[in-house]
Amino acid sequence: MKGKVVVITGALGALGKVVAAEAHSRGARVAGIDHAAPQFAATERIELGGVDLTDAAQAKKAIDAAAAHFGAIDALINIAGGFTFETIADGDAKAWQRMYALNVETALNATRAAIPHLLNSRAARIVNIGAMGALQAGSGMGPYAASKAGVHKLTESLAAELKGKITVNAVLPSIIDTAANRASMPKADPAKWVAPRELADVILFLASDAASAVTGALLPVNGRV
């Protein structure tokens, strides 16, 4: 990853922080984009905060700012997203619309903005975050699973569209070991979940030169099941 410019959306979240720190530790120049206010700024690592990636214009402005700062973009890692648990019988359309906006539109808008910059890279990469739960959704998972299934199909379609130019892949984690997930599932065993650092390793592999032959993959990351 040394010298590569990596743009990470959702960079201030539980997973995004780990991916950003690990990419930086491997020598990448990292631009983090998030809805939250920036917390860190340096020559080799910048944060662009207060960005609503569901707004295409804001996404483009942030992506273009990252490209202008570093002079290029080699990889886009779309981590920005959200989760909700709501049964179909007890919910309404708002949850579905919100999940689509947070999980699909953020990735779509960032990707559209990044493609012109990525096409100038000799080894351009896009990595999306799908979900194991979108392969077989359980009760209460409808809005979230449907939106992540959209991310899966976005990934496959982009991989075909950009074949030979930009590789496009997605990781499909099961449950990620975060403070929020531990709080919401106090009786579960987090030792069986996916550690953010483990997931970061897979994401950064897909963003690296070593993954040049991999595109259109939906890669499950199950944890210690």
mmCIF file of N, CA, C and O in Angstrom, residues 149-213:
data_model
loop_
_atom_site.group_PDB
_atom_site.id
_atom_site.type_symbol
_atom_site.label_atom_id
_atom_site.label_comp_id
_atom_site.label_asym_id
_atom_site.label_seq_id
_atom_site.Cartn_x
_atom_site.Cartn_y
_atom_site.Cartn_z
ATOM 1 N N ALA A 149 -28.085 -6.093 -0.086
ATOM 2 C CA ALA A 149 -28.187 -6.861 -1.333
ATOM 3 C C ALA A 149 -27.996 -5.926 -2.525
ATOM 4 O O ALA A 149 -27.402 -6.303 -3.544
ATOM 5 N N GLY A 150 -28.491 -4.698 -2.379
ATOM 6 C CA GLY A 150 -28.258 -3.700 -3.419
ATOM 7 C C GLY A 150 -26.787 -3.383 -3.589
ATOM 8 O O GLY A 150 -26.299 -3.193 -4.714
ATOM 9 N N VAL A 151 -26.047 -3.347 -2.474
ATOM 10 C CA VAL A 151 -24.597 -3.133 -2.552
ATOM 11 C C VAL A 151 -23.930 -4.286 -3.286
ATOM 12 O O VAL A 151 -23.013 -4.083 -4.095
ATOM 13 N N HIS A 152 -24.404 -5.511 -3.029
ATOM 14 C CA HIS A 152 -23.838 -6.675 -3.715
ATOM 15 C C HIS A 152 -24.018 -6.547 -5.224
ATOM 16 O O HIS A 152 -23.081 -6.791 -6.006
ATOM 17 N N LYS A 153 -25.216 -6.192 -5.645
ATOM 18 C CA LYS A 153 -25.490 -6.091 -7.080
ATOM 19 C C LYS A 153 -24.802 -4.884 -7.698
ATOM 20 O O LYS A 153 -24.374 -4.936 -8.860
ATOM 21 N N LEU A 154 -24.673 -3.808 -6.938
ATOM 22 C CA LEU A 154 -23.900 -2.664 -7.407
ATOM 23 C C LEU A 154 -22.458 -3.087 -7.665
ATOM 24 O O LEU A 154 -21.854 -2.719 -8.681
ATOM 25 N N THR A 155 -21.911 -3.875 -6.762
ATOM 26 C CA THR A 155 -20.539 -4.358 -6.901
ATOM 27 C C THR A 155 -20.373 -5.200 -8.155
ATOM 28 O O THR A 155 -19.431 -4.995 -8.939
ATOM 29 N N GLU A 156 -21.265 -6.146 -8.356
ATOM 30 C CA GLU A 156 -21.172 -7.026 -9.532
ATOM 31 C C GLU A 156 -21.330 -6.248 -10.831
ATOM 32 O O GLU A 156 -20.593 -6.479 -11.803
ATOM 33 N N SER A 157 -22.277 -5.326 -10.858
ATOM 34 C CA SER A 157 -22.509 -4.539 -12.066
ATOM 35 C C SER A 157 -21.317 -3.647 -12.390
ATOM 36 O O SER A 157 -20.877 -3.553 -13.543
ATOM 37 N N LEU A 158 -20.768 -2.987 -11.358
ATOM 38 C CA LEU A 158 -19.599 -2.130 -11.567
ATOM 39 C C LEU A 158 -18.388 -2.934 -12.027
ATOM 40 O O LEU A 158 -17.621 -2.478 -12.876
ATOM 41 N N ALA A 159 -18.222 -4.135 -11.459
ATOM 42 C CA ALA A 159 -17.084 -4.970 -11.847
ATOM 43 C C ALA A 159 -17.147 -5.299 -13.332
ATOM 44 O O ALA A 159 -16.122 -5.296 -14.030
ATOM 45 N N ALA A 160 -18.349 -5.593 -13.825
ATOM 46 C CA ALA A 160 -18.503 -5.893 -15.250
ATOM 47 C C ALA A 160 -18.292 -4.639 -16.094
ATOM 48 O O ALA A 160 -17.639 -4.673 -17.144
ATOM 49 N N GLU A 161 -18.826 -3.528 -15.628
ATOM 50 C CA GLU A 161 -18.728 -2.270 -16.364
ATOM 51 C C GLU A 161 -17.291 -1.769 -16.455
ATOM 52 O O GLU A 161 -16.875 -1.190 -17.475
ATOM 53 N N LEU A 162 -16.523 -1.986 -15.399
ATOM 54 C CA LEU A 162 -15.161 -1.430 -15.317
ATOM 55 C C LEU A 162 -14.069 -2.475 -15.513
ATOM 56 O O LEU A 162 -12.905 -2.209 -15.244
ATOM 57 N N LYS A 163 -14.444 -3.656 -15.986
ATOM 58 C CA LYS A 163 -13.475 -4.743 -16.135
ATOM 59 C C LYS A 163 -12.295 -4.316 -17.005
ATOM 60 O O LYS A 163 -12.463 -3.717 -18.064
ATOM 61 N N GLY A 164 -11.105 -4.636 -16.525
ATOM 62 C CA GLY A 164 -9.895 -4.268 -17.243
ATOM 63 C C GLY A 164 -9.406 -2.872 -16.913
ATOM 64 O O GLY A 164 -8.324 -2.469 -17.353
ATOM 65 N N LYS A 165 -10.204 -2.127 -16.129
ATOM 66 C CA LYS A 165 -9.832 -0.751 -15.776
ATOM 67 C C LYS A 165 -9.733 -0.572 -14.262
ATOM 68 O O LYS A 165 -8.760 -0.020 -13.759
ATOM 69 N N ILE A 166 -10.765 -1.024 -13.551
ATOM 70 C CA ILE A 166 -10.826 -0.889 -12.096
ATOM 71 C C ILE A 166 -11.404 -2.179 -11.533
ATOM 72 O O ILE A 166 -12.438 -2.646 -12.004
ATOM 73 N N THR A 167 -10.752 -2.776 -10.543
ATOM 74 C CA THR A 167 -11.349 -3.945 -9.904
ATOM 75 C C THR A 167 -12.363 -3.472 -8.865
ATOM 76 O O THR A 167 -12.156 -2.471 -8.188
ATOM 77 N N VAL A 168 -13.470 -4.206 -8.764
ATOM 78 C CA VAL A 168 -14.541 -3.849 -7.831
ATOM 79 C C VAL A 168 -14.959 -5.112 -7.081
ATOM 80 O O VAL A 168 -15.382 -6.095 -7.695
ATOM 81 N N ASN A 169 -14.819 -5.081 -5.771
ATOM 82 C CA ASN A 169 -15.147 -6.238 -4.944
ATOM 83 C C ASN A 169 -15.877 -5.786 -3.686
ATOM 84 O O ASN A 169 -15.893 -4.599 -3.353
ATOM 85 N N ALA A 170 -16.463 -6.753 -2.989
ATOM 86 C CA ALA A 170 -17.126 -6.452 -1.720
ATOM 87 C C ALA A 170 -16.789 -7.511 -0.691
ATOM 88 O O ALA A 170 -16.651 -8.692 -1.028
ATOM 89 N N VAL A 171 -16.648 -7.094 0.542
ATOM 90 C CA VAL A 171 -16.537 -8.034 1.658
ATOM 91 C C VAL A 171 -17.910 -8.136 2.307
ATOM 92 O O VAL A 171 -18.647 -7.155 2.387
ATOM 93 N N LEU A 172 -18.242 -9.340 2.772
ATOM 94 C CA LEU A 172 -19.540 -9.603 3.381
ATOM 95 C C LEU A 172 -19.322 -10.099 4.802
ATOM 96 O O LEU A 172 -19.263 -11.312 5.057
ATOM 97 N N PRO A 173 -19.171 -9.189 5.756
ATOM 98 C CA PRO A 173 -18.947 -9.630 7.136
ATOM 99 C C PRO A 173 -20.216 -10.182 7.767
ATOM 100 O O PRO A 173 -21.329 -9.828 7.364
ATOM 101 N N SER A 174 -20.017 -11.049 8.748
ATOM 102 C CA SER A 174 -21.137 -11.475 9.580
ATOM 103 C C SER A 174 -21.354 -10.366 10.600
ATOM 104 O O SER A 174 -21.649 -9.243 10.232
ATOM 105 N N ILE A 175 -21.178 -10.624 11.878
ATOM 106 C CA ILE A 175 -21.304 -9.570 12.888
ATOM 107 C C ILE A 175 -19.916 -9.034 13.215
ATOM 108 O O ILE A 175 -18.997 -9.802 13.521
ATOM 109 N N ILE A 176 -19.764 -7.728 13.153
ATOM 110 C CA ILE A 176 -18.475 -7.107 13.460
ATOM 111 C C ILE A 176 -18.414 -6.807 14.953
ATOM 112 O O ILE A 176 -19.380 -6.328 15.554
ATOM 113 N N ASP A 177 -17.283 -7.086 15.557
ATOM 114 C CA ASP A 177 -17.104 -6.873 16.993
ATOM 115 C C ASP A 177 -16.876 -5.391 17.275
ATOM 116 O O ASP A 177 -15.749 -4.895 17.258
ATOM 117 N N THR A 178 -17.971 -4.687 17.528
ATOM 118 C CA THR A 178 -17.905 -3.269 17.862
ATOM 119 C C THR A 178 -18.587 -3.035 19.206
ATOM 120 O O THR A 178 -19.364 -3.872 19.676
ATOM 121 N N ALA A 179 -18.331 -1.894 19.794
ATOM 122 C CA ALA A 179 -18.957 -1.555 21.072
ATOM 123 C C ALA A 179 -20.475 -1.514 20.941
ATOM 124 O O ALA A 179 -21.206 -1.965 21.829
ATOM 125 N N ALA A 180 -20.957 -0.990 19.813
ATOM 126 C CA ALA A 180 -22.404 -0.901 19.605
ATOM 127 C C ALA A 180 -23.039 -2.288 19.524
ATOM 128 O O ALA A 180 -24.108 -2.530 20.099
ATOM 129 N N ASN A 181 -22.380 -3.211 18.818
ATOM 130 C CA ASN A 181 -22.934 -4.560 18.701
ATOM 131 C C ASN A 181 -22.882 -5.310 20.034
ATOM 132 O O ASN A 181 -23.791 -6.077 20.366
ATOM 133 N N ARG A 182 -21.832 -5.087 20.803
ATOM 134 C CA ARG A 182 -21.764 -5.730 22.129
ATOM 135 C C ARG A 182 -22.880 -5.223 23.039
ATOM 136 O O ARG A 182 -23.468 -5.990 23.802
ATOM 137 N N ALA A 183 -23.169 -3.928 22.947
ATOM 138 C CA ALA A 183 -24.216 -3.348 23.782
ATOM 139 C C ALA A 183 -25.596 -3.851 23.386
ATOM 140 O O ALA A 183 -26.464 -4.075 24.242
ATOM 141 N N SER A 184 -25.814 -4.038 22.081
ATOM 142 C CA SER A 184 -27.138 -4.460 21.618
ATOM 143 C C SER A 184 -27.356 -5.966 21.731
ATOM 144 O O SER A 184 -28.493 -6.429 21.706
ATOM 145 N N MET A 185 -26.266 -6.729 21.868
ATOM 146 C CA MET A 185 -26.374 -8.185 21.988
ATOM 147 C C MET A 185 -25.530 -8.679 23.158
ATOM 148 O O MET A 185 -24.539 -9.391 22.984
ATOM 149 N N PRO A 186 -25.906 -8.310 24.386
ATOM 150 C CA PRO A 186 -25.071 -8.598 25.555
ATOM 151 C C PRO A 186 -24.905 -10.078 25.860
ATOM 152 O O PRO A 186 -23.952 -10.463 26.545
ATOM 153 N N LYS A 187 -25.800 -10.927 25.380
ATOM 154 C CA LYS A 187 -25.721 -12.359 25.666
ATOM 155 C C LYS A 187 -24.950 -13.141 24.595
ATOM 156 O O LYS A 187 -24.700 -14.333 24.754
ATOM 157 N N ALA A 188 -24.568 -12.471 23.525
ATOM 158 C CA ALA A 188 -23.832 -13.140 22.448
ATOM 159 C C ALA A 188 -22.363 -13.285 22.807
ATOM 160 O O ALA A 188 -21.859 -12.642 23.733
ATOM 161 N N ASP A 189 -21.672 -14.137 22.068
ATOM 162 C CA ASP A 189 -20.243 -14.364 22.286
ATOM 163 C C ASP A 189 -19.450 -13.617 21.216
ATOM 164 O O ASP A 189 -19.329 -14.102 20.084
ATOM 165 N N PRO A 190 -18.900 -12.445 21.529
ATOM 166 C CA PRO A 190 -18.180 -11.662 20.523
ATOM 167 C C PRO A 190 -16.906 -12.323 20.017
ATOM 168 O O PRO A 190 -16.360 -11.902 18.993
ATOM 169 N N ALA A 191 -16.435 -13.352 20.716
ATOM 170 C CA ALA A 191 -15.248 -14.070 20.241
ATOM 171 C C ALA A 191 -15.496 -14.743 18.897
ATOM 172 O O ALA A 191 -14.560 -15.061 18.166
ATOM 173 N N LYS A 192 -16.778 -14.956 18.577
ATOM 174 C CA LYS A 192 -17.135 -15.597 17.312
ATOM 175 C C LYS A 192 -17.381 -14.580 16.199
ATOM 176 O O LYS A 192 -17.638 -14.962 15.061
ATOM 177 N N TRP A 193 -17.333 -13.317 16.549
ATOM 178 C CA TRP A 193 -17.591 -12.272 15.561
ATOM 179 C C TRP A 193 -16.315 -11.925 14.789
ATOM 180 O O TRP A 193 -15.228 -12.423 15.082
ATOM 181 N N VAL A 194 -16.470 -11.028 13.822
ATOM 182 C CA VAL A 194 -15.330 -10.569 13.028
ATOM 183 C C VAL A 194 -14.702 -9.358 13.709
ATOM 184 O O VAL A 194 -15.373 -8.348 13.932
ATOM 185 N N ALA A 195 -13.434 -9.450 14.049
ATOM 186 C CA ALA A 195 -12.719 -8.308 14.624
ATOM 187 C C ALA A 195 -12.472 -7.273 13.526
ATOM 188 O O ALA A 195 -12.154 -7.634 12.388
ATOM 189 N N PRO A 196 -12.627 -5.984 13.822
ATOM 190 C CA PRO A 196 -12.387 -4.956 12.803
ATOM 191 C C PRO A 196 -11.019 -5.080 12.134
ATOM 192 O O PRO A 196 -10.903 -4.867 10.923
ATOM 193 N N ARG A 197 -9.990 -5.430 12.901
ATOM 194 C CA ARG A 197 -8.651 -5.560 12.307
ATOM 195 C C ARG A 197 -8.609 -6.715 11.308
ATOM 196 O O ARG A 197 -7.964 -6.618 10.249
ATOM 197 N N GLU A 198 -9.294 -7.820 11.604
ATOM 198 C CA GLU A 198 -9.350 -8.945 10.669
ATOM 199 C C GLU A 198 -10.030 -8.526 9.371
ATOM 200 O O GLU A 198 -9.575 -8.871 8.269
ATOM 201 N N LEU A 199 -11.115 -7.801 9.503
ATOM 202 C CA LEU A 199 -11.839 -7.337 8.322
ATOM 203 C C LEU A 199 -11.008 -6.329 7.545
ATOM 204 O O LEU A 199 -10.993 -6.338 6.306
ATOM 205 N N ALA A 200 -10.286 -5.475 8.268
ATOM 206 C CA ALA A 200 -9.413 -4.495 7.615
ATOM 207 C C ALA A 200 -8.361 -5.184 6.762
ATOM 208 O O ALA A 200 -8.030 -4.716 5.661
ATOM 209 N N ASP A 201 -7.819 -6.293 7.245
ATOM 210 C CA ASP A 201 -6.812 -7.028 6.476
ATOM 211 C C ASP A 201 -7.373 -7.504 5.141
ATOM 212 O O ASP A 201 -6.698 -7.437 4.103
ATOM 213 N N VAL A 202 -8.610 -7.997 5.159
ATOM 214 C CA VAL A 202 -9.234 -8.480 3.926
ATOM 215 C C VAL A 202 -9.517 -7.311 2.983
ATOM 216 O O VAL A 202 -9.259 -7.390 1.775
ATOM 217 N N ILE A 203 -10.050 -6.234 3.534
ATOM 218 C CA ILE A 203 -10.351 -5.054 2.727
ATOM 219 C C ILE A 203 -9.097 -4.517 2.052
ATOM 220 O O ILE A 203 -9.088 -4.215 0.849
ATOM 221 N N LEU A 204 -8.019 -4.393 2.825
ATOM 222 C CA LEU A 204 -6.792 -3.827 2.269
ATOM 223 C C LEU A 204 -6.103 -4.780 1.309
ATOM 224 O O LEU A 204 -5.389 -4.341 0.401
ATOM 225 N N PHE A 205 -6.312 -6.082 1.469
ATOM 226 C CA PHE A 205 -5.822 -7.008 0.447
ATOM 227 C C PHE A 205 -6.518 -6.723 -0.881
ATOM 228 O O PHE A 205 -5.867 -6.628 -1.932
ATOM 229 N N LEU A 206 -7.847 -6.576 -0.853
ATOM 230 C CA LEU A 206 -8.594 -6.313 -2.079
ATOM 231 C C LEU A 206 -8.230 -4.962 -2.692
ATOM 232 O O LEU A 206 -8.386 -4.763 -3.903
ATOM 233 N N ALA A 207 -7.734 -4.037 -1.867
ATOM 234 C CA ALA A 207 -7.322 -2.724 -2.349
ATOM 235 C C ALA A 207 -5.863 -2.699 -2.806
ATOM 236 O O ALA A 207 -5.387 -1.665 -3.279
ATOM 237 N N SER A 208 -5.172 -3.816 -2.677
ATOM 238 C CA SER A 208 -3.728 -3.860 -2.950
ATOM 239 C C SER A 208 -3.417 -4.371 -4.359
ATOM 240 O O SER A 208 -4.280 -4.897 -5.067
ATOM 241 N N ASP A 209 -2.148 -4.260 -4.736
ATOM 242 C CA ASP A 209 -1.695 -4.794 -6.020
ATOM 243 C C ASP A 209 -1.867 -6.305 -6.098
ATOM 244 O O ASP A 209 -2.080 -6.859 -7.170
ATOM 245 N N ALA A 210 -1.784 -6.975 -4.959
ATOM 246 C CA ALA A 210 -1.863 -8.442 -4.939
ATOM 247 C C ALA A 210 -3.215 -8.959 -5.400
ATOM 248 O O ALA A 210 -3.330 -10.122 -5.802
ATOM 249 N N ALA A 211 -4.240 -8.119 -5.362
ATOM 250 C CA ALA A 211 -5.591 -8.556 -5.741
ATOM 251 C C ALA A 211 -5.939 -8.170 -7.176
ATOM 252 O O ALA A 211 -7.118 -8.053 -7.521
ATOM 253 N N SER A 212 -4.946 -8.030 -8.019
ATOM 254 C CA SER A 212 -5.179 -7.567 -9.396
ATOM 255 C C SER A 212 -6.070 -8.505 -10.204
ATOM 256 O O SER A 212 -6.740 -8.082 -11.144
ATOM 257 N N ALA A 213 -6.096 -9.795 -9.854
ATOM 258 C CA ALA A 213 -6.883 -10.775 -10.617
ATOM 259 C C ALA A 213 -8.264 -11.011 -10.021
ATOM 260 O O ALA A 213 -9.004 -11.874 -10.495
#
